[in-house]
Coordinates of C-alpha atoms in Angstrom, one line a residue:
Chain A
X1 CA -45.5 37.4 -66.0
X2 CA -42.8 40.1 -65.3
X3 CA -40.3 39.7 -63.4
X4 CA -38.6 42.2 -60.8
X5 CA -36.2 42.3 -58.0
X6 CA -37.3 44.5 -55.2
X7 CA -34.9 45.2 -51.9
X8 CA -35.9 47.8 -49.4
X9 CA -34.3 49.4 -46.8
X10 CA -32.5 45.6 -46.0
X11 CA -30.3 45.3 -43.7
X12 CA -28.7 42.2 -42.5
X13 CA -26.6 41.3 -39.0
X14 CA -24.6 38.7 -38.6
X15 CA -23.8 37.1 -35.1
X16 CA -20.4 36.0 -35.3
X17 CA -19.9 33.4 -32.3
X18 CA -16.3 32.8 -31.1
X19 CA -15.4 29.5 -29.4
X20 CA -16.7 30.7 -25.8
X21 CA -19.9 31.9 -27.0
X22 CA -20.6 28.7 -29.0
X23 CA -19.9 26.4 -25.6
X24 CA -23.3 26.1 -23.4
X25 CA -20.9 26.3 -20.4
X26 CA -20.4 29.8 -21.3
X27 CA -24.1 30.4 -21.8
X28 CA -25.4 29.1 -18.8
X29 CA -22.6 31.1 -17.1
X30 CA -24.0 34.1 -18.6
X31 CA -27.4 32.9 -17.6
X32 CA -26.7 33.4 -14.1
X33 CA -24.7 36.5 -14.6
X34 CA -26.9 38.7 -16.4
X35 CA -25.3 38.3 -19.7
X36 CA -22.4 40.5 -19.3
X37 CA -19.8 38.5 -19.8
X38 CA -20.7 38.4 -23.1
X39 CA -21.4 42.0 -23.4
X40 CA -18.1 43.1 -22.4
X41 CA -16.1 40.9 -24.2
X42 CA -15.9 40.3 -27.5
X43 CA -17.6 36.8 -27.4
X44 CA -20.6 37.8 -29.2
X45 CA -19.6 39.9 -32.4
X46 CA -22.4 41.5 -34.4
X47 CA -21.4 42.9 -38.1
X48 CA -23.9 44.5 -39.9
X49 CA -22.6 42.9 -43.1
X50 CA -25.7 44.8 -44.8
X51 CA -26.7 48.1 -43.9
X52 CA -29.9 50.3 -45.7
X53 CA -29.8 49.0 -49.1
X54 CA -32.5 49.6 -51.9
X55 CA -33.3 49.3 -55.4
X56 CA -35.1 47.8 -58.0
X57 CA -34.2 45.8 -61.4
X58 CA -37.0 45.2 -63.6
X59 CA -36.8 42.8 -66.8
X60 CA -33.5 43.7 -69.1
X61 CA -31.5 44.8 -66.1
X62 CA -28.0 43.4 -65.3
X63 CA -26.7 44.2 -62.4
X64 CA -22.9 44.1 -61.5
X65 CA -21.8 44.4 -57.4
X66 CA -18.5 45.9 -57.3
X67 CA -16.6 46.5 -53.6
X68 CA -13.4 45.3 -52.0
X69 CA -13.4 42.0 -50.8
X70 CA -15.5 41.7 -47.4
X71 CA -17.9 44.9 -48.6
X72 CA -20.9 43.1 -48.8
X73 CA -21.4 41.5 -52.4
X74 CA -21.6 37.9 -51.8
X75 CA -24.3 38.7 -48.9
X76 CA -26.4 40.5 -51.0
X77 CA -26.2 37.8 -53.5
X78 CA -27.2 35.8 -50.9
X79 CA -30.0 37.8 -49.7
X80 CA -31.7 38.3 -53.4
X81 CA -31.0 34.8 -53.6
X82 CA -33.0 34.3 -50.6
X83 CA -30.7 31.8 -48.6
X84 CA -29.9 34.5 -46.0
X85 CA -33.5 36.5 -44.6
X86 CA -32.6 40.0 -43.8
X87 CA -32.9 40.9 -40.4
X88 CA -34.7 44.0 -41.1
X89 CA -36.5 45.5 -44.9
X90 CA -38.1 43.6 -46.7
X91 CA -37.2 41.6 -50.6
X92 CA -39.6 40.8 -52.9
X93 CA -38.6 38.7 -56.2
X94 CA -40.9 37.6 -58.7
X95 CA -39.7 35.3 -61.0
X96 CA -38.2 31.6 -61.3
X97 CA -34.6 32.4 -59.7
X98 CA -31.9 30.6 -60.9
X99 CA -28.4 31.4 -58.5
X100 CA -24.8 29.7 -58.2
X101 CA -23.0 31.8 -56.2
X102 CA -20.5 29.2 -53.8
X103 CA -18.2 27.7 -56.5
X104 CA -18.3 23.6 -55.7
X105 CA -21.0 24.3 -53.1
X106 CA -23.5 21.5 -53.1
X107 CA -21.8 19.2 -55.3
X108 CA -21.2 16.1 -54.9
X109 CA -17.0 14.9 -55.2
X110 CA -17.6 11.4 -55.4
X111 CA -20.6 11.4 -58.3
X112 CA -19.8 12.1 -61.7
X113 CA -20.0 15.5 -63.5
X114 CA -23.6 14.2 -65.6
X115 CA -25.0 13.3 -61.7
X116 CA -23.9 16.4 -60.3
X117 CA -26.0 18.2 -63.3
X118 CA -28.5 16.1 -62.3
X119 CA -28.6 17.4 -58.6
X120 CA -28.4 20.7 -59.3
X121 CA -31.4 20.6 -61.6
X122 CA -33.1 18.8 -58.9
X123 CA -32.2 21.3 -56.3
X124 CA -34.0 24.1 -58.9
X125 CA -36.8 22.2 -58.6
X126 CA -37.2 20.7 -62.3
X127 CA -38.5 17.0 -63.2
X128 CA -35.9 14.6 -64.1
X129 CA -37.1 14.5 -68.2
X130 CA -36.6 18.2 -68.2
X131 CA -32.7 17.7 -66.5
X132 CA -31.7 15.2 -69.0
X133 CA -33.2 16.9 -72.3
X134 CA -31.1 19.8 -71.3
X135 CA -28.1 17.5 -70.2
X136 CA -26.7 17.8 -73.8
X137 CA -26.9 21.0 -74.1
X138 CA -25.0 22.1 -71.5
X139 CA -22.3 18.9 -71.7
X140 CA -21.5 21.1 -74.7
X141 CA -21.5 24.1 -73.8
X142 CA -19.5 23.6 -71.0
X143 CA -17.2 21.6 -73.6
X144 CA -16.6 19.0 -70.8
X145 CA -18.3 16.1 -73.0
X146 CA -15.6 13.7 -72.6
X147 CA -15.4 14.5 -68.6
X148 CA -18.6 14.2 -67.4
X149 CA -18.3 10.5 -67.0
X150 CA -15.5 10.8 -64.6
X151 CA -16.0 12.0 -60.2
X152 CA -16.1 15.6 -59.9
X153 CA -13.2 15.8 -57.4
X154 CA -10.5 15.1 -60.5
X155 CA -12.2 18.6 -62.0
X156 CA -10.2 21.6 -61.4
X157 CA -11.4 24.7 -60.3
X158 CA -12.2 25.9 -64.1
X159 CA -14.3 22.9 -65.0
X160 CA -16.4 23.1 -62.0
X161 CA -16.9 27.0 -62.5
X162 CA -17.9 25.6 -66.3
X163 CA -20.2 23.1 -65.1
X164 CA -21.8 25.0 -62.8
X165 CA -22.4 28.1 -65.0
X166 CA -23.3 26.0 -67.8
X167 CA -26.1 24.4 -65.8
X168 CA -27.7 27.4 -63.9
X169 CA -27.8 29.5 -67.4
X170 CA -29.2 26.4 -69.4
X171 CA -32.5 25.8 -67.0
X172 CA -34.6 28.5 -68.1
X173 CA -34.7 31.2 -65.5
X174 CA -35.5 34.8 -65.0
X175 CA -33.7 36.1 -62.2
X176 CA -30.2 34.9 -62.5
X177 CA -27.9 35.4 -59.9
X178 CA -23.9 34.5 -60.0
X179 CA -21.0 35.2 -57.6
X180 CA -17.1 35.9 -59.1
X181 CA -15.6 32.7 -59.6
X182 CA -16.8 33.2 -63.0
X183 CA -12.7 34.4 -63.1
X184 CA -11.6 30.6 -62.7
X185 CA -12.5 29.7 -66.3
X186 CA -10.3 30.0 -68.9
X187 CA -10.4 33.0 -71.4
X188 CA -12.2 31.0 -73.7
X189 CA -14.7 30.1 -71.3
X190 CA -15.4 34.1 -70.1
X191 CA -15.9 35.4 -73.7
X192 CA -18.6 32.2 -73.9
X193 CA -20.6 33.0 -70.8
X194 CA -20.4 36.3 -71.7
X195 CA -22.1 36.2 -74.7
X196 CA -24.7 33.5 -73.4
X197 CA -25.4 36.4 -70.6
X198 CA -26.0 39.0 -73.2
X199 CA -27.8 36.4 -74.9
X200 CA -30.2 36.2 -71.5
X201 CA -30.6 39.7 -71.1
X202 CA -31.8 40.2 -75.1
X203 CA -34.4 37.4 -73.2
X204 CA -35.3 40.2 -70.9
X205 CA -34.1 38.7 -68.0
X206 CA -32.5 40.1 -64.7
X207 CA -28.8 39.0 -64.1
X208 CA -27.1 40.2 -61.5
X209 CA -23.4 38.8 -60.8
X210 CA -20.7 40.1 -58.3
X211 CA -17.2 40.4 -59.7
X212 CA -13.9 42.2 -59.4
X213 CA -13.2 42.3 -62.7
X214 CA -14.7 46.0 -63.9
X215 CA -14.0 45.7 -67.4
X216 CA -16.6 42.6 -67.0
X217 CA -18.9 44.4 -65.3
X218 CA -18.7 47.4 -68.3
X219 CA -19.3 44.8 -71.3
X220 CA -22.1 42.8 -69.6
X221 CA -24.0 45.2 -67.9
X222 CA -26.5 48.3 -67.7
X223 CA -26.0 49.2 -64.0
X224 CA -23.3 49.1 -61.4
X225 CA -24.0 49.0 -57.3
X226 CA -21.1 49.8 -55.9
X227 CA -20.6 48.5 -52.2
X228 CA -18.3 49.7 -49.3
X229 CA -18.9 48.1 -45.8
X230 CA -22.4 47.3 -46.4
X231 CA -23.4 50.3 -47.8
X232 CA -24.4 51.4 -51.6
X233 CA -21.9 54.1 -52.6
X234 CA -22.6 54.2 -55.8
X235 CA -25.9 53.1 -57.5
X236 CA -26.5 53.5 -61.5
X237 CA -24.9 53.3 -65.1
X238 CA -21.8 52.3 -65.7
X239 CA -20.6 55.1 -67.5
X240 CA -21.2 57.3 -64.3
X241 CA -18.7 55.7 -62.0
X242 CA -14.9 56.4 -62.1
X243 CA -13.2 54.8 -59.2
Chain B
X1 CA -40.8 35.2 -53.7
X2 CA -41.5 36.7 -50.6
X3 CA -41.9 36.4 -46.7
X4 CA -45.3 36.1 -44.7
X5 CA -44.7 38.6 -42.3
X6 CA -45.3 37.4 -38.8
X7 CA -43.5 34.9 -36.9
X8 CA -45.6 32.0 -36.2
X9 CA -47.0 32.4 -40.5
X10 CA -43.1 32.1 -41.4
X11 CA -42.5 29.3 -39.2
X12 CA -46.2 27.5 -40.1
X13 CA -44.9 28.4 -43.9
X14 CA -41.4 26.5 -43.5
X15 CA -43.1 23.3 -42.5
X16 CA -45.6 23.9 -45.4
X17 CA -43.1 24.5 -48.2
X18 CA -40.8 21.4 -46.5
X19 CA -44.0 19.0 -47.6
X20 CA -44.7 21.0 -50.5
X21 CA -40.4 20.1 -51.5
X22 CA -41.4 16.1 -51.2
X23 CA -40.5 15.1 -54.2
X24 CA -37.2 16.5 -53.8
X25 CA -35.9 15.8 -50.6
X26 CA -37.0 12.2 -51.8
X27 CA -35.0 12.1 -54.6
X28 CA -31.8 14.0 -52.9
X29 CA -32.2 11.1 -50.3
X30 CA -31.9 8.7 -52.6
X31 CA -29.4 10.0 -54.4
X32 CA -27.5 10.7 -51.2
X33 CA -27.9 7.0 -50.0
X34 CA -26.5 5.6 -53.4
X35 CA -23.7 7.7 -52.7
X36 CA -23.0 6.5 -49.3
X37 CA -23.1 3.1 -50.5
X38 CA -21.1 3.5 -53.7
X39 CA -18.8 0.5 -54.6
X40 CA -20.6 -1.6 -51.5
X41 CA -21.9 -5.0 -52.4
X42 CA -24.9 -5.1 -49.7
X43 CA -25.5 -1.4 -49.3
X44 CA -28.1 -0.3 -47.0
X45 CA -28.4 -3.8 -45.8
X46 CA -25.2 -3.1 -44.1
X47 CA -27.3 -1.5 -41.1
X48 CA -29.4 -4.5 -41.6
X49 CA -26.6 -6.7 -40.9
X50 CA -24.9 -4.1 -38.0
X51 CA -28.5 -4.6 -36.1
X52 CA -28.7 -8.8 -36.3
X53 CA -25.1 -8.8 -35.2
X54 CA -25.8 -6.9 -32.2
X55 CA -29.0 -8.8 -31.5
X56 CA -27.3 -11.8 -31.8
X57 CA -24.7 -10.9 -29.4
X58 CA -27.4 -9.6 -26.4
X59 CA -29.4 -12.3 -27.6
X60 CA -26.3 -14.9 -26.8
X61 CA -25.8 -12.9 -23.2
X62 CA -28.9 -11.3 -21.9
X63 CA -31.6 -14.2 -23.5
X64 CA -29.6 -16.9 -21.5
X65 CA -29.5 -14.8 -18.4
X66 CA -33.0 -14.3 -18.4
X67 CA -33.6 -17.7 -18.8
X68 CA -37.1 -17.5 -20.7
X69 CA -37.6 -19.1 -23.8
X70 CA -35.5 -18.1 -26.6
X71 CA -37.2 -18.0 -28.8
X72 CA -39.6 -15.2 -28.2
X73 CA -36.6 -13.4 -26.8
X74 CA -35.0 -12.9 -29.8
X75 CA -37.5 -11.5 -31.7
X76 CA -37.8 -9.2 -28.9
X77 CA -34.3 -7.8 -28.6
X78 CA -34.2 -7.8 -32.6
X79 CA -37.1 -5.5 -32.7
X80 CA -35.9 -3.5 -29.5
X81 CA -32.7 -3.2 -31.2
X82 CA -34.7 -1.9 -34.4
X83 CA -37.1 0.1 -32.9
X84 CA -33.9 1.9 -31.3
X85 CA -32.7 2.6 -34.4
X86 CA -35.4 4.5 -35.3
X87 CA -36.4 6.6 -32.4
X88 CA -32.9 6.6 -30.2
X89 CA -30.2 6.4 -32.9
X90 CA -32.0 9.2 -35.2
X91 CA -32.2 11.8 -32.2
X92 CA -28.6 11.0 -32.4
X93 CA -27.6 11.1 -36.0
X94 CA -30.0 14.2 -35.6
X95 CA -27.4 16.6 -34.4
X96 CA -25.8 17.1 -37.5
X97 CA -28.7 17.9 -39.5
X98 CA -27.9 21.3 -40.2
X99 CA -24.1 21.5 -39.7
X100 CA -23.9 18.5 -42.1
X101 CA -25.9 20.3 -44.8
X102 CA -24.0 23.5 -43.9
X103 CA -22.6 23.4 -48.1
X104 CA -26.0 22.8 -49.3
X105 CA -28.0 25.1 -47.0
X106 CA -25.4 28.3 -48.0
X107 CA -26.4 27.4 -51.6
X108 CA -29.9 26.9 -51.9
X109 CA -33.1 28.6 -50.6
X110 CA -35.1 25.6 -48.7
X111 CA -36.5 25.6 -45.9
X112 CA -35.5 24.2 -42.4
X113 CA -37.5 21.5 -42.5
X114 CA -35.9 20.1 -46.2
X115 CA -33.4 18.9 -44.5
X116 CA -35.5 17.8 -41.3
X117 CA -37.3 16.1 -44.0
X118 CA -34.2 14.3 -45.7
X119 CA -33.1 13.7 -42.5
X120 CA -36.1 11.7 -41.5
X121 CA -35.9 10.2 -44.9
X122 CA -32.8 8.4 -44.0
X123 CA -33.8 6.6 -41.0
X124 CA -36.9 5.2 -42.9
X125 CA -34.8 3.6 -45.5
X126 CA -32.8 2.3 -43.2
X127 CA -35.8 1.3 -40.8
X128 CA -37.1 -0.2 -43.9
X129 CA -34.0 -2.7 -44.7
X130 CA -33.8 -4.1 -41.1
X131 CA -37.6 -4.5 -41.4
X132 CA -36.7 -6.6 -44.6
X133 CA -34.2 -8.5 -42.8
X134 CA -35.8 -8.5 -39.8
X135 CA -38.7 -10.9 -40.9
X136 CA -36.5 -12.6 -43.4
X137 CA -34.5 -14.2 -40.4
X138 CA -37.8 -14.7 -38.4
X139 CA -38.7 -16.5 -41.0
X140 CA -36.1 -18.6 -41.6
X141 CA -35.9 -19.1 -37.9
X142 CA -39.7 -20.2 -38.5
X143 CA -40.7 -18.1 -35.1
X144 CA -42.4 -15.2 -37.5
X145 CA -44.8 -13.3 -35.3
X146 CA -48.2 -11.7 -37.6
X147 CA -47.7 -8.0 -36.9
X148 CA -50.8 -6.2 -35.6
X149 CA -52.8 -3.9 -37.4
X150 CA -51.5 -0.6 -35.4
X151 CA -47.9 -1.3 -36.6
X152 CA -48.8 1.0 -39.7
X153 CA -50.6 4.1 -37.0
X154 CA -47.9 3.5 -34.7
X155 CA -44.7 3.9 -37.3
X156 CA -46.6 6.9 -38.6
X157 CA -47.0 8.5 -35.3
X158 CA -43.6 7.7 -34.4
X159 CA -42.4 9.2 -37.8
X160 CA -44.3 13.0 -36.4
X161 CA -42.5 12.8 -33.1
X162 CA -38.7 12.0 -34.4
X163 CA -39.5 14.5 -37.4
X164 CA -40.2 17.4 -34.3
X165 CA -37.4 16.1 -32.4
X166 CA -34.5 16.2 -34.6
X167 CA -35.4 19.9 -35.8
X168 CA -35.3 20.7 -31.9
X169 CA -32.0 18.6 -31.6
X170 CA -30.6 19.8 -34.7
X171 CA -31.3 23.3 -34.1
X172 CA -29.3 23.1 -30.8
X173 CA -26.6 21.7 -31.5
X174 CA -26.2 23.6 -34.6
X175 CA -26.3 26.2 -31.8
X176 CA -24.2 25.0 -29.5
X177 CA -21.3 22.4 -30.4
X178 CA -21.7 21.0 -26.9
X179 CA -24.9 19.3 -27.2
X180 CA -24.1 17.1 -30.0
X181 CA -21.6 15.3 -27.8
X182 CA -24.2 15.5 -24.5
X183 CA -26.7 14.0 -27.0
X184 CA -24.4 11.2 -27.9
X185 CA -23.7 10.3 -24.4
X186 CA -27.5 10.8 -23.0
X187 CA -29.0 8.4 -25.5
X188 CA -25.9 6.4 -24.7
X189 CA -27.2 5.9 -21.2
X190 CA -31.0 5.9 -22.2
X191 CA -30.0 2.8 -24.5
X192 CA -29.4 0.8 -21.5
X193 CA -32.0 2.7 -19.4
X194 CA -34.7 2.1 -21.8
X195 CA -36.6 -1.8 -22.5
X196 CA -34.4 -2.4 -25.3
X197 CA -33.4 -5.8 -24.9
X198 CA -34.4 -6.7 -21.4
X199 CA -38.2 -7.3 -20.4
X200 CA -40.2 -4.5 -18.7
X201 CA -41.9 -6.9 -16.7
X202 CA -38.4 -8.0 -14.8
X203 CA -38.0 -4.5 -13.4
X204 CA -38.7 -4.5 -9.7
X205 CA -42.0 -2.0 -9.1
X206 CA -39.9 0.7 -7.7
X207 CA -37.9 1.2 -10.4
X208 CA -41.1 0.9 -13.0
X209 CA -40.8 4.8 -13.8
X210 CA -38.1 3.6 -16.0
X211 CA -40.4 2.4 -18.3
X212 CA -44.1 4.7 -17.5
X213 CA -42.0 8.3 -17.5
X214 CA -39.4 7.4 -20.4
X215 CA -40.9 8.9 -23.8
X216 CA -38.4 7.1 -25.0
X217 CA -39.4 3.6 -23.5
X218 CA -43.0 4.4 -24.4
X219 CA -42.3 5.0 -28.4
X220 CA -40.5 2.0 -28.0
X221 CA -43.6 0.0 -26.9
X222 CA -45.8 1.5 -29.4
X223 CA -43.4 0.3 -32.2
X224 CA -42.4 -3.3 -30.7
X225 CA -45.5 -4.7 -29.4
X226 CA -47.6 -4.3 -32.8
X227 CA -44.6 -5.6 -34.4
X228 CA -44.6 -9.3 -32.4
X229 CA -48.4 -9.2 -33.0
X230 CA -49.6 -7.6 -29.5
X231 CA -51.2 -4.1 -29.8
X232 CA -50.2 -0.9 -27.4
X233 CA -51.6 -0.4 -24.0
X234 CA -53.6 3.1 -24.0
X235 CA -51.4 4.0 -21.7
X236 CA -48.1 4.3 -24.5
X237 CA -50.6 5.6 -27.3
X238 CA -51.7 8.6 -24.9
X239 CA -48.3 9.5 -23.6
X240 CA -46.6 9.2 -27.0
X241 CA -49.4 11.2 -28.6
X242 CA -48.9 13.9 -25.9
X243 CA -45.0 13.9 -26.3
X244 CA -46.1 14.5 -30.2
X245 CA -48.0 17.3 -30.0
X246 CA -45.7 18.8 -26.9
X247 CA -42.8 18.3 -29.6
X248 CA -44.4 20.0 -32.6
X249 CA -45.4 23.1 -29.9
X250 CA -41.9 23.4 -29.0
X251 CA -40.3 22.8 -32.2
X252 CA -43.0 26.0 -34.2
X253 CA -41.6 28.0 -31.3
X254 CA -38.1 27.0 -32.1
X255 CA -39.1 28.2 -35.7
X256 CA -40.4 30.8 -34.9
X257 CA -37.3 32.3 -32.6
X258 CA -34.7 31.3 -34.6
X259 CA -35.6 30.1 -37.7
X260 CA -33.4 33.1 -39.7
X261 CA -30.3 32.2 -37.6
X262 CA -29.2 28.5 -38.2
X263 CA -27.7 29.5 -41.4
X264 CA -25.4 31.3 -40.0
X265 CA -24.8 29.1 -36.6
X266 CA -23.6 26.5 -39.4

């Protein structure tokens, strides 16, 4: 089966809700009045964090989001990812998706590392035999083998970024999406997952992963979407762009 | 992956894909519960003990003020006290539904009703211990009332209309920060309000609307009476079958509205 990645024309609002608007006192006032307390304050905020964006990535693409922080990237993530529905446009993905963007999101500080593994394979929707004959693999490729006994709140940053890459590359997946906090891992760690990425796209996969770091994006990927305020300002090969 | 198009396919298709995610929302729950009770030497049987403790107190109080016979009062405010827990205290613990999975909802791709679904998951494990313990102690007590047949209909219908409520109730007050607190104090009052622990048939007539216009009173009855071996008038089947399907309209049309939004109101 191929697999693609298919946005068009998305755009996403957010309704950012400041104390007032979140109290039903406020709303029922607003009720009765028509609304325009709301309207003429500032209440009831609405950023288009996503405005207009399309493109396609077929099988072999990888994908790198650049923008300043607050431009968009992490959304979009989100939106291929399907946890946010755009408001307007349309995605399409076909493919088993595989994404980690919110570093320590979903895990669990009081289980152990080897549980947490466990829930996250769970959460990708795999049986519990195929989670533990992959649990090796990915105890050593994360090289945290004598941690994963221990809670996952005495990790630090860079062994939860491990754990959590290690486990959404070592599920087999086609779309793969990851967010920057790639960055907490040690050296070490970068050149690792960058060479098991490489490895995923000679798979003919689709990767696309947001950083800041544009010497990463150069040595892992084929195309760059650069983002400014919700909008694409750039859209195509690396060697193209020149900030 | 993508999205029916029209509103009332993408709501039908979150309920669809929540039962289709079973397996998993079973195994998250259980992994969630062994958490919760990590390094505890009774676990879940905790809430077991929590609702003989309180029965034993209104028992103590309210079966001496009524005078009857004690011993069929106690297994009535025991299963009053239980049946609460799974039709009152859920619409409760139901307001945090989404703001409580806020981490794993901004990570993930499920549907609403996963966590509706893990949700109601929760309150029958826990049902399920103070059932345990619940019989044990009738047992032992030797006053062990033979549960109807209609028990197993009745918790099963009861399961649909606190599944439709707490996506209502957790939708709001993902919404509006309010209405958790409201929630608390409302079911508060309808504890007391509702036949818990004392004996419909002691209400004077005029205040009998109590127990004939209180959903929650009526859900009550269809629980309790199969439980101590009676079976539910037609009366409480109709009205809580009504409240069902008047639940599940409401809560597609909450779907259907809002669906999009409560991962951002979170």
């Amino acid at each position: 089966m191929s697999c693609f990645v298919d946005l068009r024309n998305v755009s996403l609002d957010y309704n950012i809700y400041s104390v007032r608007a979140q109290s039903l006192r406020n709303a029922l006032v607003n009720m009765t009045v028509g609304g325009v307390l709301m309207r003429n304050s500032r209440d009831l905020t609405v950023v288009r964090a996503l405005s207009n964006i399309s493109f396609r990535l077929e099988e072999g693409d990888r994908l790198a989001l650049l923008g300043h922080n607050g431009s968009g990237k992490t959304t979009l993530l989100k939106v291929i990812a399907g946890i946010y529905e755009p408001t307007t446009g349309t995605v399409d993905v076909s493919g088993r998706m595989s994404s980690t963007i919110d570093l320590g999101h979903g895990l669990d500080p009081e289980a152990s590392g080897r549980q947490n593994i466990r829930n996250l394979g769970l959460m990708r929707r795999l049986t519990m035999a195929q989670i533990n004959s992959r649990l090796a693999a990915i105890a050593e490729f994360s090289g945290l083998e004598a941690y994963l006994e221990f809670p996952l709140k005495t990790y630090s940053a860079g062994m939860t970024a491990r754990l959590m890459f290690s486990t959404a590359t070592e599920f087999p997946s086609d779309v793969l999406v990851l967010d920057e906090w790639l960055g907490a891992g040690d050296a070490a760690f970068v050149k690792k997952a960058i060479d098991r990425m490489n490895a995923l796209v000679a798979a003919a996969k689709i990767v696309v992963l947001a950083t800041h770091d544009t010497g990463l994006a150069r040595s892992v990927c084929n195309k760059l979407c650069v983002l400014d305020a919700g909008k694409i300002v750039y859209l195509g090969p690396p060697a193209g762009w020149a900030p | 992956m993508s999205y029916p198009r029209g509103r009332l396919a993408s709501a039908v298709h979150d309920v669809v894909q929540g039962v289709e995610l079973t397996p998993i929302w079973y195994q998250v729950g259980v992994n969630q519960l062994v958490a919760r009770y990590r390094r505890t030497i009774l676990g879940p049987f905790w809430v077991a003990g929590s609702l003989i403790a309180t029965a034993l107190a209104l028992w103590f109080v309210f079966g001496s003020l009524m005078g009857a016979d004690y011993h069929s009062t106690f297994a009535y405010i025991v299963a009053g006290i239980m049946g609460w827990s799974l039709v009152g205290a859920s619409i409760v613990e139901a307001t945090a539904i989404f703001t409580s999975s806020s981490s794993m909802m901004q990570m993930h791709r499920f549907p609403l009703m996963f966590y509706v679904f893990l949700q109601t998951h929760r309150v029958v494990i826990n049902f399920a211990h103070q059932l345990v313990a619940f019989w044990l102690i009738l047992l032992a007590l030797r006053m062990f009332p033979i549960p109807n047949w209609t028990f197993i209909p009745a918790f099963l219908l009861l399961l649909g209309t606190i599944t439709g409520m707490s996506l209502l109730v957790g939708m709001i007050s993902a919404r509006y920060k309010d209405v958790s607190y409201m929630i608390g104090i409302v079911m508060q009052m309808l504890f007391f309000l509702s036949p818990v622990f004392w004996p419909t048939e002691n209400l004077p007539p005029k205040r009998q609307f109590l127990v004939d216009y209180n959903p929650f009173a009526q859900m009550l009855e269809v629980l309790r009476k199969p439980l101590l071996g009676g079976m539910p008038s037609a009366y409480n089947w109709t009205f809580v079958i009504l409240l069902t399907v008047g639940v599940w309209i409401t809560a597609l049309i909450a779907l259907m509205l809002y669906r999009k939004r409560v991962v951002f109101w979170v």
